[in-house]
Coordinates of C-alpha atoms in Angstrom, one line a residue:
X1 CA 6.8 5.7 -26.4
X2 CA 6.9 4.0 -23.0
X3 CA 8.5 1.0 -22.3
X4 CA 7.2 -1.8 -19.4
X5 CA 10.2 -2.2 -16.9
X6 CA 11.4 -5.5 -17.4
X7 CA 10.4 -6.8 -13.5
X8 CA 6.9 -5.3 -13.9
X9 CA 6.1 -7.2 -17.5
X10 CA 7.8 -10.6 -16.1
X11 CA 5.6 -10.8 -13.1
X12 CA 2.2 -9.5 -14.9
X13 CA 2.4 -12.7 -17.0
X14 CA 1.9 -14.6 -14.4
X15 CA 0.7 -13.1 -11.8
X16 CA -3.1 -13.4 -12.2
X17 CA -4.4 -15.7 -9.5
X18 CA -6.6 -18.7 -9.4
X19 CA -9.3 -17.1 -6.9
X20 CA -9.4 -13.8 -8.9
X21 CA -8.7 -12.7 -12.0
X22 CA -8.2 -9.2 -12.7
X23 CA -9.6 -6.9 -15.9
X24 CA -10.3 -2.8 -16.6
X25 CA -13.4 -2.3 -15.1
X26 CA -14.4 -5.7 -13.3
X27 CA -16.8 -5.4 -10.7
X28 CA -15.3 -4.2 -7.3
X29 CA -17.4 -5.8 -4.3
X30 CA -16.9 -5.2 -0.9
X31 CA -14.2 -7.5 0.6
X32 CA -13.6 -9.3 3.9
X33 CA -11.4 -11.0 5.9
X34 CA -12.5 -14.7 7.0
X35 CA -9.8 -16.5 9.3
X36 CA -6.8 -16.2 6.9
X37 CA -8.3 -15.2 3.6
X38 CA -10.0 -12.1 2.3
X39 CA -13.0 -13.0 0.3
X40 CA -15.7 -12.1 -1.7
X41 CA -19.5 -11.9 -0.9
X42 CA -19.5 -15.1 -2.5
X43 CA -16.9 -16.4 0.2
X44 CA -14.8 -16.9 -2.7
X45 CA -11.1 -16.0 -1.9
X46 CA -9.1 -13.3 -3.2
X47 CA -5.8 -11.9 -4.4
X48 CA -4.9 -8.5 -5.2
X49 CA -2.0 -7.4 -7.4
X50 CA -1.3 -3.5 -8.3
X51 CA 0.8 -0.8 -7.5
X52 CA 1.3 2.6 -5.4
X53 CA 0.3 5.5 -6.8
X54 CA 2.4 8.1 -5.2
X55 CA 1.4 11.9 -4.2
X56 CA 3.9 14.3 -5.6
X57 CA 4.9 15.4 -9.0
X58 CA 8.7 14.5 -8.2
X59 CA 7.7 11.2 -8.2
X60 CA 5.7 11.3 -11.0
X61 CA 7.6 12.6 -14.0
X62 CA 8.7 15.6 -11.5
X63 CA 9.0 18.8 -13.7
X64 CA 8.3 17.5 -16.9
X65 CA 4.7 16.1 -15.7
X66 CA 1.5 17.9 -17.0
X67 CA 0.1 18.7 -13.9
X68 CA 1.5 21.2 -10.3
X69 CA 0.9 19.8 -7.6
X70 CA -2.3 20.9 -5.6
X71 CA -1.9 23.8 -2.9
X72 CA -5.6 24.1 -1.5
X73 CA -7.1 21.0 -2.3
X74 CA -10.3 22.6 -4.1
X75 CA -11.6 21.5 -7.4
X76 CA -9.5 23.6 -10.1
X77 CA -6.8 22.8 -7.7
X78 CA -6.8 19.4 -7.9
X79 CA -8.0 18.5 -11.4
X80 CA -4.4 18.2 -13.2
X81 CA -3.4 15.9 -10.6
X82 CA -6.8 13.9 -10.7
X83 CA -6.0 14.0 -15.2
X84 CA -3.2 11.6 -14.1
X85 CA -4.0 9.2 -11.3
X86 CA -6.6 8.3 -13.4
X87 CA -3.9 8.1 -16.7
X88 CA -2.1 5.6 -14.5
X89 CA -5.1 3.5 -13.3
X90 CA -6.5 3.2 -16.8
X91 CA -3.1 1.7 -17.7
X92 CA -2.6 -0.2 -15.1
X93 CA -6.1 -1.9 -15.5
X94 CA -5.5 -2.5 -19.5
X95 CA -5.3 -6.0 -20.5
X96 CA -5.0 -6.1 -23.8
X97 CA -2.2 -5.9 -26.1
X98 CA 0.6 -3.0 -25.3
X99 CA 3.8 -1.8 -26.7
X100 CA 4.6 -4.3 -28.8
X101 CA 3.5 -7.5 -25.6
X102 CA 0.6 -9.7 -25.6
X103 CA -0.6 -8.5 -22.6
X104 CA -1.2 -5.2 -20.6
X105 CA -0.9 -4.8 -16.9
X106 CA -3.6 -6.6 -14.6
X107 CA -3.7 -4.6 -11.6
X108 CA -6.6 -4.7 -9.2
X109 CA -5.5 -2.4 -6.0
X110 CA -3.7 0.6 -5.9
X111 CA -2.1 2.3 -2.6
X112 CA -2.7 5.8 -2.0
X113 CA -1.1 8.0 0.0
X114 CA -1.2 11.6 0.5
X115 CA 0.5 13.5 3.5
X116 CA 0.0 17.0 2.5
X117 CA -3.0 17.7 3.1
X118 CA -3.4 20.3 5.9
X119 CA -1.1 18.8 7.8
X120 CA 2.2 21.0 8.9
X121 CA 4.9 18.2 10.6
X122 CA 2.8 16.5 11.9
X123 CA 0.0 19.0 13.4
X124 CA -3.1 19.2 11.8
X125 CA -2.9 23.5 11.1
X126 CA -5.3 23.3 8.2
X127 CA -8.4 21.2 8.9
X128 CA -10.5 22.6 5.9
X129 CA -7.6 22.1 3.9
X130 CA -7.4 18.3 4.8
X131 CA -11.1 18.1 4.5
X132 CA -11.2 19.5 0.8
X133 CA -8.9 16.9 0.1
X134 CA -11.2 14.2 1.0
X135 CA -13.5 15.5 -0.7
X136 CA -12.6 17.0 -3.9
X137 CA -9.6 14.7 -4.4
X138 CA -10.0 11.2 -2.9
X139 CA -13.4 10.7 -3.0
X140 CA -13.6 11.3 -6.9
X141 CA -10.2 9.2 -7.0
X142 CA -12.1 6.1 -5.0
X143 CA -14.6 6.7 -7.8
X144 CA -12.9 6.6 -10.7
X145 CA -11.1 3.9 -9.9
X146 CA -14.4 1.8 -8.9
X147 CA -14.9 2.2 -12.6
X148 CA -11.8 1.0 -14.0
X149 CA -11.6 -2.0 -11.3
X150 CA -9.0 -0.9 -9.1
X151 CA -9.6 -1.5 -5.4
X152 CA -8.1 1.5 -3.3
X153 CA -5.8 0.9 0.1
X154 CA -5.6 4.0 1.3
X155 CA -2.6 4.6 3.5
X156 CA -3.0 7.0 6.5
X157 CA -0.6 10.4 7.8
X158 CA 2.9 9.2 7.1
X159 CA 4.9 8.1 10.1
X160 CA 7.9 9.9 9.1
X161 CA 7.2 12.9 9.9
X162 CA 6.4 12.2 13.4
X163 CA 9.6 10.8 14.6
X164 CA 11.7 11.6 17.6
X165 CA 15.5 12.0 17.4
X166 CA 16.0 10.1 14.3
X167 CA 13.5 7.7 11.8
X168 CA 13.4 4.6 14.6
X169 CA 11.2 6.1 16.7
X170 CA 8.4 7.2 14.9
X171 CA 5.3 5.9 17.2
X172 CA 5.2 8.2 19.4
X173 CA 2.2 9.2 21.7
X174 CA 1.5 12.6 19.5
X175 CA 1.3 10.3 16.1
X176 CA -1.1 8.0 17.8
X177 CA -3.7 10.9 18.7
X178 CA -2.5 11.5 15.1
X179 CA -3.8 8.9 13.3
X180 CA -7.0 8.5 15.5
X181 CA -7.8 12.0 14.3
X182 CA -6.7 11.6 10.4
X183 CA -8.8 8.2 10.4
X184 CA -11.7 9.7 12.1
X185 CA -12.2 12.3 9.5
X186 CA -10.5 9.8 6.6
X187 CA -13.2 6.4 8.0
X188 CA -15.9 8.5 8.6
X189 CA -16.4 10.8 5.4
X190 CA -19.3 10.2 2.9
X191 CA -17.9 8.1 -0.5
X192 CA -15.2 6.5 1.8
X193 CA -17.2 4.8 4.9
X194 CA -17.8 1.3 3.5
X195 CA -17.4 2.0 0.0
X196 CA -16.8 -1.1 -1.9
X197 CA -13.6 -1.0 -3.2
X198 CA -11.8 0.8 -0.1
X199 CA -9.7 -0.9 2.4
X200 CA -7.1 1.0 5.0
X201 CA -3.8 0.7 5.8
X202 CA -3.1 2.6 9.2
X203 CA -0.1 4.4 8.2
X204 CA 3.3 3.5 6.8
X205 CA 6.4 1.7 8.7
X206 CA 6.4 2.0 11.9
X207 CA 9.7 1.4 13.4
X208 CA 10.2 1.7 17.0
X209 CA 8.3 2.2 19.9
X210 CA 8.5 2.5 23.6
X211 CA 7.5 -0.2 25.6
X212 CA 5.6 2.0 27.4
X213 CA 4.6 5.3 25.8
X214 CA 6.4 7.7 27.5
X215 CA 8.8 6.0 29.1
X216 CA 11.7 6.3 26.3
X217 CA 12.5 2.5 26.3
X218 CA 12.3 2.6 22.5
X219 CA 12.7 -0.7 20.7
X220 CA 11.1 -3.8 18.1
X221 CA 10.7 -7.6 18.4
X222 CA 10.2 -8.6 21.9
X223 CA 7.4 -9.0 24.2
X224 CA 7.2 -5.6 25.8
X225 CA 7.6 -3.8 22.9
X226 CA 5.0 -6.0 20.7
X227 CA 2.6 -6.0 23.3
X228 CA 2.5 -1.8 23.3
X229 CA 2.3 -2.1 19.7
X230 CA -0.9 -4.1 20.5
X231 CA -2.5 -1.7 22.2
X232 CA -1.3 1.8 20.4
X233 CA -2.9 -0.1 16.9
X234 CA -6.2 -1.4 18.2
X235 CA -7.1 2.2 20.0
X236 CA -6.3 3.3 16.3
X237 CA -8.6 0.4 15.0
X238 CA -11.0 1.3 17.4
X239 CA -11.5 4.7 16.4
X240 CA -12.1 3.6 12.5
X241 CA -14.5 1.2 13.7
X242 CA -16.3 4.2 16.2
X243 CA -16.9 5.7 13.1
X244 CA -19.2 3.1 11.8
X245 CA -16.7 2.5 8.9
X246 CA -16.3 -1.6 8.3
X247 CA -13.6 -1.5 5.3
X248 CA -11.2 -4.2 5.7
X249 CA -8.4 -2.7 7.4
X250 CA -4.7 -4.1 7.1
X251 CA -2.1 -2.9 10.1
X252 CA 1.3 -2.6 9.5
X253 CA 3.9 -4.3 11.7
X254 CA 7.3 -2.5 13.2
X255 CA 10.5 -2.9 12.1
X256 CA 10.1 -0.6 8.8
X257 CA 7.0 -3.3 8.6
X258 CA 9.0 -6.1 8.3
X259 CA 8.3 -7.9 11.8
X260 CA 5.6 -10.1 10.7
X261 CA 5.5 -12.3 13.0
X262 CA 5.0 -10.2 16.6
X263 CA 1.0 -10.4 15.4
X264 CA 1.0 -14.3 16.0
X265 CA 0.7 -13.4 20.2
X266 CA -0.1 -10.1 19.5
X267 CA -2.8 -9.3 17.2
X268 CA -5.5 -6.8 16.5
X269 CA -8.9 -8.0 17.9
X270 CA -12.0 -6.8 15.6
X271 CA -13.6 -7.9 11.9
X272 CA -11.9 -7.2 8.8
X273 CA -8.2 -7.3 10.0
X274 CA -5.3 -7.8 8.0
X275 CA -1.7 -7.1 8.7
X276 CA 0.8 -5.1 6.2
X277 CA 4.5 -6.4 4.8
X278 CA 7.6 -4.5 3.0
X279 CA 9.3 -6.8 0.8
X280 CA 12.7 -6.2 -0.6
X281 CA 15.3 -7.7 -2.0
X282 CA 18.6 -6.0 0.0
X283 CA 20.8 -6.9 -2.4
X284 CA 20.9 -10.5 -1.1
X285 CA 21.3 -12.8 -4.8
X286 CA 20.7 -16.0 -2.5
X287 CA 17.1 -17.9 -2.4
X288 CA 17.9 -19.4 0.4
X289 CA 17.6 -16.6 2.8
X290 CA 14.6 -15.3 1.0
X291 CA 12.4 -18.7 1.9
X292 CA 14.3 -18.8 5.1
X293 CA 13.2 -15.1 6.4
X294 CA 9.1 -16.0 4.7
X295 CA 9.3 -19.2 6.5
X296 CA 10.8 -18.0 10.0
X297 CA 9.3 -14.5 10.0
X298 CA 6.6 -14.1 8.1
X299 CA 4.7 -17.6 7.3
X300 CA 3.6 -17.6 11.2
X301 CA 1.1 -14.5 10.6
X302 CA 0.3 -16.0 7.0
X303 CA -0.7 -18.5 8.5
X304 CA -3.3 -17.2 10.2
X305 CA -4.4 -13.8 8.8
X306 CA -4.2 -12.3 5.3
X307 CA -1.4 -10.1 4.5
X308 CA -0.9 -7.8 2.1
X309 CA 2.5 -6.3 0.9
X310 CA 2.0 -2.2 0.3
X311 CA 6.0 -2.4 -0.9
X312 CA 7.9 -4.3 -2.8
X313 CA 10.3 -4.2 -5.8
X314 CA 13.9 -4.7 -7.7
X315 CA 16.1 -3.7 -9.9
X316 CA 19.3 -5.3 -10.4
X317 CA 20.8 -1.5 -11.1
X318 CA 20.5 -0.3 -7.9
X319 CA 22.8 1.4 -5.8
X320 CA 22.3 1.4 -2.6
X321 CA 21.0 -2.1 -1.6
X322 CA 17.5 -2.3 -0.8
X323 CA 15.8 -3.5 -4.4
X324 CA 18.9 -4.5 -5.3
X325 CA 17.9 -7.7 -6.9
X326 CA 17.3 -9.9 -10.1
X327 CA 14.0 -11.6 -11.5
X328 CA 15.7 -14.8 -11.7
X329 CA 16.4 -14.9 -7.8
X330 CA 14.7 -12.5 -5.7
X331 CA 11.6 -12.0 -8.4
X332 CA 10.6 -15.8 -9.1
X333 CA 11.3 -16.7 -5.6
X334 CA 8.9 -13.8 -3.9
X335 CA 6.4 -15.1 -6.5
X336 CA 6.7 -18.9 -5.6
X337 CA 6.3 -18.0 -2.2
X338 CA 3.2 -15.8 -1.8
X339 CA 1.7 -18.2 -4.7
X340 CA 2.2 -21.1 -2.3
X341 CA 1.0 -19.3 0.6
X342 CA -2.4 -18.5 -1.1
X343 CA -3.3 -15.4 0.7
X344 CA -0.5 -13.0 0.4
X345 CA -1.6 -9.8 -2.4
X346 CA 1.2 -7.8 -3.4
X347 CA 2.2 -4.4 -4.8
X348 CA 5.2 -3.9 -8.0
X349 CA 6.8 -0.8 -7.2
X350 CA 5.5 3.2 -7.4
X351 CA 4.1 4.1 -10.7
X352 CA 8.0 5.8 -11.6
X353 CA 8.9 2.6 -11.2
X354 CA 7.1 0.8 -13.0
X355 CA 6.7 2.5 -16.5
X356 CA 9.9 3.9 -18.1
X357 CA 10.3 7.4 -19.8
X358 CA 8.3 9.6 -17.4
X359 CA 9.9 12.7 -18.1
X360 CA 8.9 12.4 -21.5
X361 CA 5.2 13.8 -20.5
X362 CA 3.4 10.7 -20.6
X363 CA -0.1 12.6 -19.3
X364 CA -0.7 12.9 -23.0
X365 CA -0.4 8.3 -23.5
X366 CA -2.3 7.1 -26.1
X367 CA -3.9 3.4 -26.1
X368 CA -3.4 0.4 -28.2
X369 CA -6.6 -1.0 -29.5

């Protein structure tokens, strides 16, 4: 039997928000942006609340899972993998009464990420490959989870693979030619282009970058190097939007996404922008700096555009720092902050982290009635 991680079941009770509430298989309208809310056709506003559905088995229950991970992307390939993304949305998306609580998980966005697909380091060396993907594997995902009531953010190549020297400067000119190239194809493909319930995220963390690509002035968090962040994201923008695709797209910010507030002179010109966030806890146990750093850092963009936070978790166990944290500082603080704010949605954890006892082959979950 699996158990709800402590963090998750503390923040589902209360984390279902006044502008929309979330249930398995609500409708899933398209979204978008209106000054500093994303809304409804309605022009009601609206909050998202989920979690990231990660790629690879590892992170998924790793050798014990009931599924290999796909090799050539084609429809036998994929269909173990498929079996289980859509495990996890149905239970992220049940609402009624589970293991032994009153109430099920709420979720109504998922992140999805995939970087293996036909890409080799960074060079596209497979480009059937990467198109089977989109369309025997995240096209039917996209679908599914229209059906359970998940909206999909879609996250684009990872940025990690494309750094120079060491993980800071990972925005290089290559990655940005890159991302217009996986966006074109990603934007652009039949089942993604406007579908309802997909929004984009250009790509994950971006760290450094030079102030002027090319010139190997790398950096983060002044002028110069905010103002060539400008311009590398909107070319990227720009491209999605070439393709005739309109889906609300959230940009991530530098500084592992963390630098919030560079978009406040520096933002991405176009319809249907949002900006991205990494929350964490850093093993700080003080309030305090948590409302200082929202209030210094990250308030001036919220108050202003919609944000959305693709990362964020804790666990007071953790070793090494970042999510080292407790429900009773970092967890109710985060939530009284983006509940205040009114237009921040936000992501619990990976789906590993989230629900305990993966390695006990939990493909085969049964569900409460």
């Amino acid at each position: 039997m699996k158990k709800l991680n402590k963090m998750l079941f503390i923040f589902v009770l209360g984390f279902i928000p006044i502008q929309m509430f979330a249930w398995q298989g609500m409708p899933t309208p398209a979204l978008h942006v209106d000054g500093r809310y994303l809304k409804d056709p309605n022009g009601k506003n609206v909050l998202l609340h989920g979690y990231m559905q990660p790629s690879t088995s590892y992170f998924n229950g790793g050798s014990n899972v009931n599924y290999t991970d796909p090799t050539n992307y084609n429809p036998s390939d994929v269909a173990g993998e498929l079996t289980y993304y859509e495990k996890v949305a149905e239970l992220m998306t049940h609402t009624g009464s589970l293991y032994g609580k009153s109430n099920g998980w709420y979720c109504s966005y998922v992140r999805y990420l995939d970087g293996r697909v036909g890409w080799d380091n960074g060079t596209l060396t497979d480009a059937a490959k990467f198109n089977r993907w989109i369309t025997n594997e995240c096209v039917p995902y996209i679908n599914y989870c229209k059906s359970v009531g998940l909206y999909v953010v879609i996250c684009g190549q990872p940025a990690w693979v494309n750094a120079n020297d060491d993980g800071s400067k990972n925005m290089t000119s290559q990655y940005k030619q890159n991302l217009i190239t996986w966006w074109t194809a990603v934007a652009g493909a039949t089942g993604v282009k406007n579908a309802d319930n997909v929004m984009f995220e250009i790509c994950n963390e971006p760290v450094g970058i030079e102030s002027s690509l090319g010139n190997g002035q790398w950096g983060w968090g002044d002028n110069a190097h905010n103002q060539a962040f400008q311009t590398y994201m909107q070319d990227i923008v720009n491209a999605i939007r070439n393709t005739g695709a309109n889906n609300v797209t959230w940009v991530s910010s530098l500084c592992w996404s963390t630098s919030m507030s560079q978009f406040v002179n520096y933002p991405i010109s176009g319809n249907n922008i949002g900006y991205v966030g990494h929350w964490y806890a850093y093993g700080d146990p003080i309030a305090s700096h948590f409302q200082d750093n929202f209030n210094s850092n990250w308030k001036p963009c919220t108050d202003r555009y919609p944000l959305l936070i693709t990362e964020c978790m804790w666990n007071q166990g953790d070793s090494y720092g970042l999510i080292n944290g407790t429900t009773e500082v970092f967890g109710n603080t985060t939530k009284s902050l983006f509940d205040t704010q009114g237009n921040v949605s936000w992501v619990i954890g990976m789906t590993g982290d989230d629900i305990g006892h993966l390695s006990s082959g939990w493909a085969n979950i049964t569900y409460p009635t």
